[in-house]
Amino acid sequence: MIYDFSKPTCRRGTNSYKWDSATGDDIIPLWVADMDFETYPGITEALRRRVDHAIFGYTRVPDGYYETVCRWFEERHGWRFHRDDIIYTSGVVPAISAIIKALTLTGDQVVVMGPVYNCFFSSIRNNGCELSSSPLIYNKALLRYEIDFHDLEQRLSHERARLLLLCNPHNPGGRVWSRDELERVAVLCKKHGVRVVSDEIHCELTLGDHRYTPFGTLPDDLSYGSVTCCSPSKAFNIAGLQIANIVCRDAAVRERIDRAININEVCDVNPFGVLALQAAYSDGGYDWLCQLRAYLTENYRRLRNFFARELPHLPVMNMEGTYLAWVDCSSLGESSEHIEERLMRENRVWVNAGSMYGKEGEGFIRINMACPWSRLEEGIKRIGK
């Protein structure tokens, strides 16, 4: 079946956080990371059947749910784990918060590689831990981020370092970390007794020929004690259905996390999320996903060509994954927040200021490319003005 991602769908008036948070109807929102594409129709059909039942009590997660998750990751990504390794919860951010609660004490350090997803900061802070950010190296010649392994090891060696929060693929930098890079990170973490917690929510959203490597597929001596958070929410545009999974093969660690999930009261999920995941992780869902990735890759190609032609002083990062373009605006000599505010006020287009992803993101903006090209084209033309 052929899917049409160029179809514009009006989202205003639906209490959309992305669209209805705007101050005016003329603003094009290219900010928060959800897509303007209708989800895979198989998901809609599954939810429609459930709605027709007309009773929405507490849900029991069935055996088929676990089997679907295990099969998807083994067949699509070569990552084999068992149903007992899975803890379901309502989202990746609640999962990360519970994991930090379970595996740290107040005052411990949690290492990240900045710039990085902003909710990492609040999850660390809210659990009484200290942020330790290892800045990624911005390779301007290759227009990509690289890991500063020397600085990373210094931070991992700190006596209070307990966890490394890894973003794989990386948001907002767009890197899909290679197996070699992940193994080097894992070796350092093992050397210094730091556990890896990998946020892999963007794992399905690779661009072009790039391939995602699950951290859990590294050799057992490097990955056994790691924790991975994943969800179909980004790839299938179902974040509002609130479903995610924690995968951990170490039973003792998993038991601690499960207790924290219950302490944080994020142990219950809704029936729509359970059904949506099972529909998404199907052969039909995979076909839809492949066509989505092709459309996103083409959007990215067109966006880069526009900036190269019209705004050559604002380089676009070489994106390997996610649908979030990362643009270097440092030549403007303005703060990221001022650029965001000015684009909204003067040009009626909403992007994210890079500074919200840590001090390493200052001078950048983030643009959501997950919308019909006609909408994205109008947004970047407004930026060009």
Short mmCIF file of N, CA, C and O in Angstrom, two decimals, residues 40 43 63-83 86 200-206 211-212 214 217 228 230-236 238 245 247 276-293:
data_model
loop_
_atom_site.label_atom_id
_atom_site.label_comp_id
_atom_site.label_asym_id
_atom_site.label_seq_id
_atom_site.Cartn_x
_atom_site.Cartn_y
_atom_site.Cartn_z
N TYR A 40 -0.10 5.31 11.21
CA TYR A 40 -0.34 4.10 10.42
C TYR A 40 -1.81 3.68 10.56
O TYR A 40 -2.31 3.53 11.69
N ILE A 43 -3.15 1.20 13.14
CA ILE A 43 -3.32 1.65 14.52
C ILE A 43 -4.71 2.24 14.71
O ILE A 43 -5.43 1.93 15.67
N ASP A 63 -0.09 -11.31 26.99
CA ASP A 63 1.13 -11.98 26.55
C ASP A 63 1.53 -11.53 25.15
O ASP A 63 2.72 -11.38 24.85
N GLY A 64 0.54 -11.31 24.30
CA GLY A 64 0.83 -10.91 22.93
C GLY A 64 1.59 -9.60 22.82
O GLY A 64 2.35 -9.39 21.87
N TYR A 65 1.41 -8.74 23.80
CA TYR A 65 2.14 -7.47 23.83
C TYR A 65 3.64 -7.72 23.92
O TYR A 65 4.44 -7.20 23.14
N TYR A 66 4.03 -8.54 24.89
CA TYR A 66 5.45 -8.84 25.09
C TYR A 66 6.04 -9.56 23.87
O TYR A 66 7.16 -9.28 23.45
N GLU A 67 5.26 -10.50 23.34
CA GLU A 67 5.73 -11.24 22.16
C GLU A 67 5.95 -10.30 20.98
O GLU A 67 6.93 -10.46 20.22
N THR A 68 5.08 -9.32 20.83
CA THR A 68 5.20 -8.36 19.73
C THR A 68 6.47 -7.52 19.87
O THR A 68 7.21 -7.32 18.90
N VAL A 69 6.74 -7.03 21.08
CA VAL A 69 7.93 -6.21 21.31
C VAL A 69 9.20 -7.02 21.03
O VAL A 69 10.11 -6.57 20.33
N CYS A 70 9.25 -8.24 21.58
CA CYS A 70 10.44 -9.09 21.38
C CYS A 70 10.66 -9.40 19.90
O CYS A 70 11.80 -9.34 19.40
N ARG A 71 9.59 -9.75 19.22
CA ARG A 71 9.71 -10.11 17.80
C ARG A 71 10.16 -8.92 16.96
O ARG A 71 11.02 -9.05 16.06
N TRP A 72 9.62 -7.74 17.22
CA TRP A 72 9.96 -6.55 16.44
C TRP A 72 11.45 -6.25 16.52
O TRP A 72 12.12 -6.05 15.51
N PHE A 73 11.97 -6.21 17.74
CA PHE A 73 13.37 -5.82 17.89
C PHE A 73 14.32 -6.91 17.40
O PHE A 73 15.41 -6.59 16.91
N GLU A 74 13.93 -8.17 17.50
CA GLU A 74 14.79 -9.23 16.98
C GLU A 74 14.79 -9.21 15.45
O GLU A 74 15.84 -9.29 14.81
N GLU A 75 13.61 -9.10 14.84
CA GLU A 75 13.52 -9.16 13.38
C GLU A 75 14.03 -7.89 12.71
O GLU A 75 14.67 -7.94 11.66
N ARG A 76 13.74 -6.73 13.30
CA ARG A 76 14.08 -5.45 12.66
C ARG A 76 15.46 -4.94 13.03
O ARG A 76 16.08 -4.21 12.26
N HIS A 77 15.94 -5.30 14.22
CA HIS A 77 17.20 -4.71 14.69
C HIS A 77 18.22 -5.72 15.20
O HIS A 77 19.27 -5.33 15.72
N GLY A 78 17.91 -7.01 15.10
CA GLY A 78 18.86 -8.03 15.53
C GLY A 78 19.13 -8.04 17.01
O GLY A 78 20.19 -8.50 17.46
N TRP A 79 18.16 -7.57 17.80
CA TRP A 79 18.33 -7.48 19.25
C TRP A 79 17.39 -8.49 19.90
O TRP A 79 16.17 -8.35 19.82
N ARG A 80 17.96 -9.49 20.52
CA ARG A 80 17.15 -10.55 21.12
C ARG A 80 17.12 -10.40 22.63
O ARG A 80 18.15 -10.34 23.30
N PHE A 81 15.92 -10.32 23.17
CA PHE A 81 15.73 -10.33 24.62
C PHE A 81 14.42 -11.07 24.91
O PHE A 81 13.69 -11.47 23.99
N HIS A 82 14.12 -11.28 26.18
CA HIS A 82 12.97 -12.08 26.57
C HIS A 82 11.89 -11.22 27.21
O HIS A 82 12.16 -10.11 27.68
N ARG A 83 10.70 -11.73 27.24
CA ARG A 83 9.57 -10.96 27.78
C ARG A 83 9.80 -10.55 29.23
O ARG A 83 9.35 -9.48 29.66
N ILE A 86 11.28 -7.06 30.08
CA ILE A 86 10.52 -5.86 29.75
C ILE A 86 9.71 -5.37 30.95
O ILE A 86 9.04 -6.15 31.63
N GLU A 200 16.36 5.28 23.55
CA GLU A 200 16.37 4.91 22.14
C GLU A 200 15.00 5.14 21.50
O GLU A 200 14.57 4.42 20.60
N ILE A 201 14.33 6.22 21.94
CA ILE A 201 12.99 6.51 21.46
C ILE A 201 12.97 6.86 19.97
O ILE A 201 11.97 6.64 19.29
N HIS A 202 14.08 7.38 19.44
CA HIS A 202 14.15 7.73 18.01
C HIS A 202 14.74 6.60 17.16
O HIS A 202 15.13 6.83 16.02
N CYS A 203 14.78 5.38 17.71
CA CYS A 203 15.54 4.31 17.05
C CYS A 203 15.01 3.96 15.66
O CYS A 203 15.79 3.52 14.80
N GLU A 204 13.73 4.13 15.42
CA GLU A 204 13.17 3.77 14.11
C GLU A 204 13.39 4.86 13.07
O GLU A 204 13.17 4.64 11.87
N LEU A 205 13.79 6.04 13.51
CA LEU A 205 13.81 7.21 12.63
C LEU A 205 15.21 7.50 12.10
O LEU A 205 15.79 8.55 12.37
N THR A 206 15.76 6.55 11.35
CA THR A 206 17.04 6.77 10.70
C THR A 206 16.79 7.32 9.29
O THR A 206 15.76 7.06 8.68
N ARG A 211 21.98 3.02 9.81
CA ARG A 211 21.41 1.92 10.57
C ARG A 211 21.62 2.15 12.06
O ARG A 211 22.73 2.47 12.50
N TYR A 212 20.57 1.95 12.81
CA TYR A 212 20.60 2.08 14.27
C TYR A 212 21.16 0.81 14.91
O TYR A 212 20.80 -0.30 14.51
N PRO A 214 21.19 -1.01 18.50
CA PRO A 214 20.74 -1.00 19.89
C PRO A 214 21.93 -1.22 20.83
O PRO A 214 22.78 -2.08 20.57
N THR A 217 22.69 -4.76 21.93
CA THR A 217 23.29 -5.78 21.06
C THR A 217 24.80 -5.84 21.20
O THR A 217 25.45 -6.67 20.54
N THR A 228 17.66 0.03 28.66
CA THR A 228 17.25 0.72 27.44
C THR A 228 15.78 1.13 27.54
O THR A 228 14.95 0.34 28.00
N CYS A 230 12.56 2.48 25.24
CA CYS A 230 12.11 2.57 23.85
C CYS A 230 10.59 2.69 23.81
O CYS A 230 9.89 2.36 24.77
N SER A 231 10.10 3.17 22.67
CA SER A 231 8.67 3.39 22.50
C SER A 231 8.37 3.59 21.03
O SER A 231 9.21 4.14 20.30
N PRO A 232 7.18 3.22 20.58
CA PRO A 232 6.78 3.55 19.21
C PRO A 232 6.25 4.97 19.07
O PRO A 232 5.82 5.36 17.98
N SER A 233 6.27 5.74 20.13
CA SER A 233 5.56 7.02 20.14
C SER A 233 6.08 8.02 19.11
O SER A 233 5.29 8.70 18.45
N LYS A 234 7.40 8.14 18.95
CA LYS A 234 7.94 9.10 17.98
C LYS A 234 7.72 8.61 16.55
O LYS A 234 7.25 9.36 15.70
N ALA A 235 8.08 7.36 16.29
CA ALA A 235 8.06 6.87 14.92
C ALA A 235 6.65 6.76 14.36
O ALA A 235 6.43 6.97 13.16
N PHE A 236 5.67 6.46 15.23
CA PHE A 236 4.30 6.27 14.75
C PHE A 236 3.37 7.40 15.16
O PHE A 236 2.17 7.32 14.97
N ILE A 238 2.32 8.61 18.14
CA ILE A 238 1.28 8.23 19.10
C ILE A 238 1.69 8.59 20.52
O ILE A 238 1.33 7.91 21.48
N ASN A 245 8.55 1.15 26.94
CA ASN A 245 9.11 -0.05 27.57
C ASN A 245 10.53 0.20 28.06
O ASN A 245 11.30 0.93 27.43
N VAL A 247 13.85 -2.04 28.91
CA VAL A 247 14.42 -3.37 28.69
C VAL A 247 15.71 -3.48 29.50
O VAL A 247 16.63 -2.68 29.32
N ALA A 276 -2.14 0.09 20.34
CA ALA A 276 -1.42 0.84 19.30
C ALA A 276 -0.04 0.27 19.08
O ALA A 276 0.42 0.15 17.94
N LEU A 277 0.67 -0.08 20.17
CA LEU A 277 2.00 -0.68 20.00
C LEU A 277 1.91 -1.98 19.22
O LEU A 277 2.72 -2.21 18.31
N GLN A 278 0.95 -2.83 19.54
CA GLN A 278 0.85 -4.11 18.85
C GLN A 278 0.54 -3.93 17.37
O GLN A 278 1.05 -4.67 16.53
N ALA A 279 -0.28 -2.93 17.05
CA ALA A 279 -0.58 -2.66 15.64
C ALA A 279 0.61 -2.06 14.93
O ALA A 279 0.89 -2.38 13.76
N ALA A 280 1.35 -1.18 15.62
CA ALA A 280 2.51 -0.53 15.01
C ALA A 280 3.60 -1.53 14.68
O ALA A 280 4.17 -1.52 13.58
N TYR A 281 3.90 -2.41 15.63
CA TYR A 281 4.98 -3.38 15.46
C TYR A 281 4.48 -4.59 14.67
O TYR A 281 4.52 -5.74 15.14
N SER A 282 4.02 -4.34 13.46
CA SER A 282 3.50 -5.39 12.58
C SER A 282 4.15 -5.22 11.21
O SER A 282 4.84 -4.24 10.94
N ASP A 283 3.92 -6.16 10.33
CA ASP A 283 4.47 -6.06 8.97
C ASP A 283 3.92 -4.83 8.26
O ASP A 283 4.65 -4.11 7.58
N GLY A 284 2.62 -4.58 8.43
CA GLY A 284 2.04 -3.39 7.82
C GLY A 284 2.61 -2.11 8.40
O GLY A 284 2.85 -1.14 7.67
N GLY A 285 2.84 -2.11 9.72
CA GLY A 285 3.45 -0.95 10.36
C GLY A 285 4.85 -0.69 9.85
O GLY A 285 5.26 0.45 9.67
N TYR A 286 5.58 -1.77 9.60
CA TYR A 286 6.94 -1.61 9.09
C TYR A 286 6.94 -1.03 7.69
O TYR A 286 7.78 -0.18 7.36
N ASP A 287 6.01 -1.45 6.86
CA ASP A 287 5.90 -0.91 5.50
C ASP A 287 5.60 0.59 5.55
O ASP A 287 6.21 1.39 4.83
N TRP A 288 4.67 0.97 6.41
CA TRP A 288 4.34 2.40 6.60
C TRP A 288 5.58 3.17 7.07
O TRP A 288 5.88 4.26 6.58
N LEU A 289 6.30 2.59 8.02
CA LEU A 289 7.48 3.23 8.58
C LEU A 289 8.56 3.45 7.52
O LEU A 289 9.20 4.51 7.49
N CYS A 290 8.77 2.47 6.66
CA CYS A 290 9.78 2.61 5.60
C CYS A 290 9.43 3.77 4.67
O CYS A 290 10.31 4.55 4.26
N GLN A 291 8.15 3.92 4.34
CA GLN A 291 7.74 5.03 3.49
C GLN A 291 7.86 6.36 4.22
O GLN A 291 8.22 7.38 3.62
N LEU A 292 7.57 6.37 5.51
CA LEU A 292 7.75 7.59 6.31
C LEU A 292 9.21 8.02 6.29
O LEU A 292 9.53 9.20 6.08
N ARG A 293 10.13 7.08 6.51
CA ARG A 293 11.55 7.43 6.55
C ARG A 293 12.01 7.99 5.20
O ARG A 293 12.83 8.92 5.17
#
